[in-house]
Amino acid sequence: IDHQIDEVLGADITVFNTTTLSSGIGTVEQSTVDEMRRTKGVDQVAGQRLGGSVIGRKFDAGAGVQTIVAFDDGAVAKGGIVELNVTSGTSKPGSGVVVDTDLAKEEHLEVGDRLQLAFSGGRAPKLTVRGIFKPNEVVGGSIISSVETFDANQPPSQRAPSAVYVRVDDGVSPRTVVKRLEHDLGTDADFLEIKDSEALRDTFRDQVKPILYITLGMLALSLIIALFGIANTLALNVFERTREIGLIRAVGGTRWQLRWTICIEAVFVALFGALVGVAVGLGAGRAMISALADEGFVFAGNTTGLLWVLFGGLLAGLLASVLPARRAARTDILRAIASE
């Protein structure tokens, strides 16, 4: 998520309808977009429109609808509000379209080919492929057209922007412009989410948090099981080494030294398990992300999270060693030496 926002989205502020997150459907009125352009500190405003199309001569929703996207002029460009990784051709659709590599591979398309798209209004124009880009989650679709092409083929209900991207003037704080937008839009802002880049990250992270919490819950359960496993292993170890423990105490070993020895053993066991778990987890995570690379996912390890996992392993070892170390320290010296 952070990679997509930092590397692809050149906008400082993103505006969308409050219903978009819950239902996936929501628009921003064109009059609201025009008002944004007049707000002090705003450098560029670009709307993003989303519609549906079907490859072929006739529109049939059951045949597999392709999302077609249109941005206002100047939004999709090198260093623009939305930056595409173009593999061939251009990022400017003009009177044609720009498609992603997945669709190009599926339909055997190259720059200059003609792609026929059918729309719900009955139109089925043949549009020239002007460029091919790598899939991009910010774009939100496989096909990009100009606003003119989009409006000419889509019903009026879909011509309003589904999201609006705002770039602020140099030296102006995005948070300051967010407050100005909320003030200038008045009651219209009550139905909109106006987010700077950091707030947008938090919004998307909130969507992922339930899955993350479930995963952490499962991790917590496995940690509890591991605690019992380490404690049982140490308890058995102490029982089997009763004579050795007695001899250590007889030659001058203190209870504190004995406790500390057992703790170190537990920490080694726990850290070994944590290190192996982290290594396997990183390998599995990289493999999964590599399989999803075409969808725009990028592998990014969370260093802070990994350090917390290792610290958790250390703490788990210490907790698991408490009872076995206590039992070893309280062992009667004479009985321990006399044991077989």
Coordinates of C-alpha atoms in Angstrom, one line a residue:
I1 CA 0.0 0.0 0.0
D2 CA 2.7 2.5 0.9
H3 CA 4.7 1.6 -2.2
Q4 CA 1.7 2.3 -4.4
I5 CA 1.0 5.6 -2.8
D6 CA 4.6 6.8 -2.7
E7 CA 5.7 5.5 -6.1
V8 CA 2.6 5.9 -8.2
L9 CA 0.4 8.5 -6.7
G10 CA 1.8 12.0 -7.2
A11 CA -1.2 13.7 -5.6
D12 CA -0.9 15.3 -2.2
I13 CA -4.6 15.0 -1.4
T14 CA -7.2 12.4 -2.4
V15 CA -11.0 13.1 -2.3
F16 CA -13.7 10.5 -2.5
N17 CA -17.3 9.9 -1.4
T18 CA -17.8 8.5 2.1
T19 CA -19.8 5.6 0.7
T20 CA -16.9 4.4 -1.5
L21 CA -15.1 2.5 1.3
S22 CA -18.3 0.6 2.4
S23 CA -20.0 -0.1 -0.9
G24 CA -17.4 0.6 -3.5
I25 CA -19.7 3.1 -5.2
G26 CA -19.6 6.8 -4.8
T27 CA -19.1 9.9 -6.9
V28 CA -18.0 13.5 -6.5
E29 CA -20.1 16.2 -8.2
Q30 CA -18.4 18.1 -11.0
S31 CA -19.4 21.4 -9.4
T32 CA -17.4 20.3 -6.3
V33 CA -14.4 19.6 -8.4
D34 CA -14.6 23.1 -9.9
E35 CA -14.8 24.5 -6.4
M36 CA -11.6 22.7 -5.5
R37 CA -9.7 24.3 -8.3
R38 CA -10.5 27.7 -6.8
T39 CA -9.2 26.9 -3.4
K40 CA -6.1 28.7 -2.3
G41 CA -2.9 26.6 -2.4
V42 CA -4.3 24.1 -5.0
D43 CA -2.0 23.6 -8.0
Q44 CA -3.7 20.9 -10.0
V45 CA -7.0 18.9 -9.7
A46 CA -7.8 15.8 -11.6
G47 CA -10.9 13.6 -11.5
Q48 CA -10.9 9.9 -12.0
R49 CA -13.9 8.2 -13.7
L50 CA -14.7 4.5 -13.5
G51 CA -17.0 2.7 -15.9
G52 CA -17.6 -0.7 -17.4
S53 CA -17.0 -2.2 -20.9
V54 CA -16.9 -5.6 -22.5
I55 CA -14.4 -6.6 -25.2
G56 CA -16.4 -7.4 -28.3
R57 CA -19.4 -6.1 -30.4
K58 CA -22.1 -6.5 -27.8
F59 CA -22.3 -5.5 -24.1
D60 CA -23.0 -8.6 -21.9
A61 CA -22.2 -8.3 -18.2
G62 CA -21.9 -12.0 -18.0
A63 CA -19.1 -12.0 -20.5
G64 CA -16.7 -10.4 -18.1
V65 CA -16.7 -6.6 -17.6
Q66 CA -13.5 -4.7 -18.0
T67 CA -13.1 -1.6 -15.9
I68 CA -12.4 1.4 -18.0
V69 CA -10.8 4.5 -16.4
A70 CA -10.6 8.1 -17.5
F71 CA -8.5 10.9 -15.9
D72 CA -8.6 14.6 -16.6
D73 CA -6.0 16.0 -18.9
G74 CA -2.5 16.0 -17.6
A75 CA -3.1 13.7 -14.7
V76 CA -1.5 10.6 -16.2
A77 CA 2.1 11.6 -17.2
K78 CA 5.7 11.3 -16.2
G79 CA 5.8 13.1 -12.8
G80 CA 2.0 13.6 -13.0
I81 CA -0.7 13.0 -10.4
V82 CA -0.8 9.3 -11.5
E83 CA 2.4 7.9 -12.9
L84 CA 2.3 4.8 -15.1
N85 CA 5.0 2.3 -15.8
V86 CA 4.7 2.2 -19.5
T87 CA 6.3 -0.7 -21.2
S88 CA 5.6 0.4 -24.8
G89 CA 3.8 3.3 -26.5
T90 CA 2.6 6.3 -24.6
S91 CA 0.6 7.0 -21.4
K92 CA -1.7 9.4 -23.3
P93 CA -4.7 7.6 -24.7
G94 CA -5.8 10.4 -27.0
S95 CA -8.7 9.2 -29.1
G96 CA -7.7 5.6 -28.3
V97 CA -6.9 3.6 -25.1
V98 CA -4.0 2.5 -23.0
V99 CA -4.2 -1.0 -21.6
D100 CA -2.3 -2.9 -19.0
T101 CA 0.1 -5.8 -19.7
D102 CA -2.3 -8.5 -18.4
L103 CA -5.1 -7.4 -20.8
A104 CA -2.6 -7.0 -23.6
K105 CA -1.3 -10.6 -23.1
E106 CA -4.8 -12.0 -22.8
E107 CA -6.1 -10.3 -26.0
H108 CA -2.7 -10.5 -27.8
L109 CA -2.6 -6.7 -28.2
E110 CA 0.3 -4.5 -29.3
V111 CA 0.6 -0.8 -29.7
G112 CA -1.3 0.2 -32.9
D113 CA -3.8 -2.6 -32.7
R114 CA -7.6 -1.9 -32.7
L115 CA -9.6 -2.9 -29.6
Q116 CA -13.4 -3.1 -29.9
L117 CA -15.2 -2.3 -26.7
A118 CA -19.0 -2.6 -26.1
F119 CA -20.7 -0.3 -23.7
S120 CA -24.1 -0.6 -21.9
G121 CA -25.5 2.2 -24.0
G122 CA -25.2 0.1 -27.2
R123 CA -22.1 1.7 -28.6
A124 CA -19.2 -0.6 -29.6
P125 CA -16.3 1.6 -31.1
K126 CA -13.0 0.2 -32.2
L127 CA -10.3 2.1 -30.3
T128 CA -6.5 2.2 -31.1
V129 CA -4.2 0.9 -28.5
R130 CA -1.8 3.8 -27.8
G131 CA 0.2 2.3 -25.0
I132 CA 0.7 -0.6 -22.6
F133 CA 1.5 -0.2 -18.9
K134 CA 2.1 -2.5 -16.0
P135 CA -0.9 -3.1 -13.7
N136 CA -1.5 -0.4 -11.2
E137 CA -3.8 -0.5 -8.2
V138 CA -4.2 3.3 -8.1
V139 CA -5.5 3.3 -11.6
G140 CA -8.2 0.8 -10.7
G141 CA -8.7 -0.7 -14.1
S142 CA -7.1 -2.4 -17.1
I143 CA -8.1 0.2 -19.7
I144 CA -7.5 4.0 -19.7
S145 CA -9.3 6.3 -22.1
S146 CA -9.6 10.1 -22.4
V147 CA -12.5 11.8 -20.7
E148 CA -14.0 12.7 -24.1
T149 CA -14.0 9.0 -25.1
F150 CA -15.4 7.9 -21.7
D151 CA -18.2 10.5 -21.7
A152 CA -19.2 9.6 -25.3
N153 CA -19.8 6.0 -24.4
Q154 CA -20.8 5.9 -20.8
P155 CA -24.3 6.7 -19.4
P156 CA -24.7 10.1 -17.6
S157 CA -24.8 8.4 -14.2
Q158 CA -21.2 7.2 -14.6
R159 CA -19.6 10.4 -16.0
A160 CA -19.0 12.0 -12.6
P161 CA -15.6 11.4 -11.0
S162 CA -15.4 8.6 -8.5
A163 CA -12.3 10.1 -7.0
V164 CA -10.4 13.4 -7.2
Y165 CA -6.7 13.9 -6.8
V166 CA -5.3 17.3 -5.8
R167 CA -1.7 18.5 -6.0
V168 CA -0.8 21.5 -3.8
D169 CA 1.5 24.5 -4.6
D170 CA 5.2 24.1 -3.7
G171 CA 5.9 25.0 -0.1
V172 CA 2.2 24.6 1.0
S173 CA 1.3 22.0 3.6
P174 CA -1.2 19.4 2.3
R175 CA -2.9 19.4 5.8
T176 CA -3.4 23.2 5.4
V177 CA -5.1 22.8 2.0
V178 CA -7.2 19.9 3.4
K179 CA -8.6 22.4 6.0
R180 CA -9.2 25.0 3.3
L181 CA -11.0 22.5 1.1
E182 CA -13.3 21.5 4.0
H183 CA -14.1 25.2 4.6
D184 CA -14.6 26.1 1.0
L185 CA -16.8 23.1 0.2
G186 CA -19.0 23.7 3.2
T187 CA -21.8 21.1 3.6
D188 CA -20.6 19.3 0.5
A189 CA -17.5 18.2 2.5
D190 CA -19.8 16.3 4.9
F191 CA -20.3 13.7 2.2
L192 CA -16.6 13.5 1.2
E193 CA -13.4 12.0 2.6
I194 CA -10.6 14.5 2.1
K195 CA -7.3 12.8 2.9
D196 CA -3.7 13.8 2.6
S197 CA -1.2 11.1 1.7
E198 CA -0.5 10.0 5.3
A199 CA -4.3 10.0 6.2
L200 CA -4.9 8.0 3.0
R201 CA -2.3 5.4 4.1
D202 CA -4.1 5.1 7.5
T203 CA -7.4 4.6 5.7
F204 CA -6.1 1.7 3.6
R205 CA -4.3 0.2 6.6
D206 CA -7.6 0.2 8.5
Q207 CA -9.0 -2.0 5.7
V208 CA -6.2 -4.5 6.2
K209 CA -6.2 -4.4 10.1
P210 CA -8.9 -7.1 10.6
I211 CA -6.9 -9.6 8.6
L212 CA -3.8 -8.6 10.5
Y213 CA -5.4 -9.0 13.9
I214 CA -6.7 -12.5 13.0
T215 CA -3.2 -13.4 12.0
L216 CA -1.7 -12.0 15.2
G217 CA -4.4 -13.8 17.2
M218 CA -3.3 -17.1 15.7
L219 CA 0.3 -16.2 16.4
A220 CA -0.6 -15.6 20.0
L221 CA -2.2 -19.0 20.3
S222 CA 0.9 -20.6 18.8
L223 CA 3.1 -18.7 21.2
I224 CA 1.0 -20.0 24.2
I225 CA 1.5 -23.6 22.9
A226 CA 5.2 -23.0 22.5
L227 CA 5.4 -21.8 26.1
F228 CA 4.0 -25.0 27.4
G229 CA 6.3 -27.0 25.0
I230 CA 9.4 -25.2 26.2
A231 CA 8.4 -25.4 29.9
N232 CA 7.7 -29.2 29.6
T233 CA 11.1 -29.7 27.8
L234 CA 13.0 -27.9 30.5
A235 CA 11.1 -29.6 33.3
L236 CA 12.0 -33.0 31.9
N237 CA 15.6 -31.8 31.4
V238 CA 15.8 -30.7 35.0
F239 CA 14.4 -34.1 36.2
E240 CA 16.9 -36.1 34.1
R241 CA 19.8 -34.0 35.4
T242 CA 19.0 -34.1 39.1
R243 CA 22.3 -35.7 40.0
E244 CA 24.3 -33.1 37.9
I245 CA 22.3 -30.3 39.6
G246 CA 23.2 -31.6 43.0
L247 CA 26.9 -31.8 42.1
I248 CA 26.9 -28.2 40.8
R249 CA 25.3 -27.1 44.1
A250 CA 27.8 -29.2 46.1
V251 CA 30.9 -27.7 44.5
G252 CA 29.7 -24.1 45.2
G253 CA 27.1 -23.3 42.6
T254 CA 24.5 -20.8 43.9
R255 CA 20.8 -21.0 43.4
W256 CA 20.9 -17.8 41.3
Q257 CA 23.6 -19.3 39.0
L258 CA 21.5 -22.4 38.6
R259 CA 18.4 -20.4 37.8
W260 CA 20.3 -18.3 35.3
T261 CA 21.7 -21.4 33.5
I262 CA 18.2 -22.8 33.0
C263 CA 17.0 -19.4 31.8
I264 CA 19.8 -19.2 29.2
E265 CA 18.8 -22.7 27.9
A266 CA 15.2 -21.6 27.6
V267 CA 16.2 -18.4 25.8
F268 CA 18.3 -20.4 23.3
V269 CA 15.5 -22.7 22.5
A270 CA 12.9 -19.9 22.1
L271 CA 15.2 -17.7 20.0
F272 CA 16.1 -20.6 17.7
G273 CA 12.4 -21.2 17.1
A274 CA 11.8 -17.5 16.6
L275 CA 14.7 -17.2 14.1
V276 CA 13.6 -20.2 12.1
G277 CA 10.0 -18.9 12.1
V278 CA 11.1 -15.5 10.9
A279 CA 13.2 -17.0 8.1
V280 CA 10.4 -19.3 7.0
G281 CA 7.9 -16.5 7.2
L282 CA 10.0 -14.1 5.2
G283 CA 10.6 -16.8 2.5
A284 CA 6.9 -17.7 2.3
G285 CA 5.9 -14.0 2.2
R286 CA 8.4 -13.2 -0.6
A287 CA 7.1 -16.2 -2.6
M288 CA 3.5 -15.1 -2.2
I289 CA 4.2 -11.5 -3.1
S290 CA 6.3 -12.7 -6.1
A291 CA 3.2 -14.6 -7.4
L292 CA 1.2 -11.3 -7.0
A293 CA 3.8 -9.0 -8.6
D294 CA 1.7 -8.6 -11.7
E295 CA -1.0 -7.0 -9.6
G296 CA 1.4 -4.3 -8.3
F297 CA 2.3 -5.9 -5.0
V298 CA 5.8 -5.3 -3.7
F299 CA 7.6 -7.2 -1.0
A300 CA 8.4 -5.0 2.0
G301 CA 9.6 -6.5 5.3
N302 CA 8.5 -4.8 8.5
T303 CA 11.8 -4.5 10.4
T304 CA 10.1 -3.2 13.6
G305 CA 7.6 -6.1 13.5
L306 CA 10.3 -8.6 13.1
L307 CA 12.3 -7.2 16.0
W308 CA 9.2 -7.4 18.2
V309 CA 8.8 -11.1 17.2
L310 CA 12.3 -11.8 18.2
F311 CA 11.8 -9.9 21.5
G312 CA 8.6 -12.0 22.0
G313 CA 10.7 -15.2 21.5
L314 CA 13.2 -14.0 24.1
L315 CA 10.4 -13.1 26.6
A316 CA 8.6 -16.4 25.9
G317 CA 11.8 -18.3 26.8
L318 CA 12.2 -16.4 30.1
L319 CA 8.6 -17.0 31.1
A320 CA 8.8 -20.7 30.2
S321 CA 11.9 -21.1 32.3
V322 CA 10.5 -19.7 35.6
L323 CA 9.0 -22.9 37.0
P324 CA 11.7 -25.4 35.9
A325 CA 14.5 -23.0 37.1
R326 CA 12.7 -22.6 40.5
R327 CA 12.5 -26.4 40.8
A328 CA 16.1 -26.8 40.0
A329 CA 17.2 -24.1 42.5
R330 CA 15.2 -25.7 45.3
T331 CA 16.5 -29.2 44.8
D332 CA 17.9 -30.8 48.0
I333 CA 21.6 -31.2 47.5
L334 CA 22.1 -34.5 49.3
R335 CA 19.1 -36.2 47.8
A336 CA 20.1 -35.0 44.3
I337 CA 23.6 -36.4 44.7
A338 CA 22.3 -39.7 45.9
S339 CA 19.8 -40.1 43.0
E340 CA 20.5 -42.5 40.2

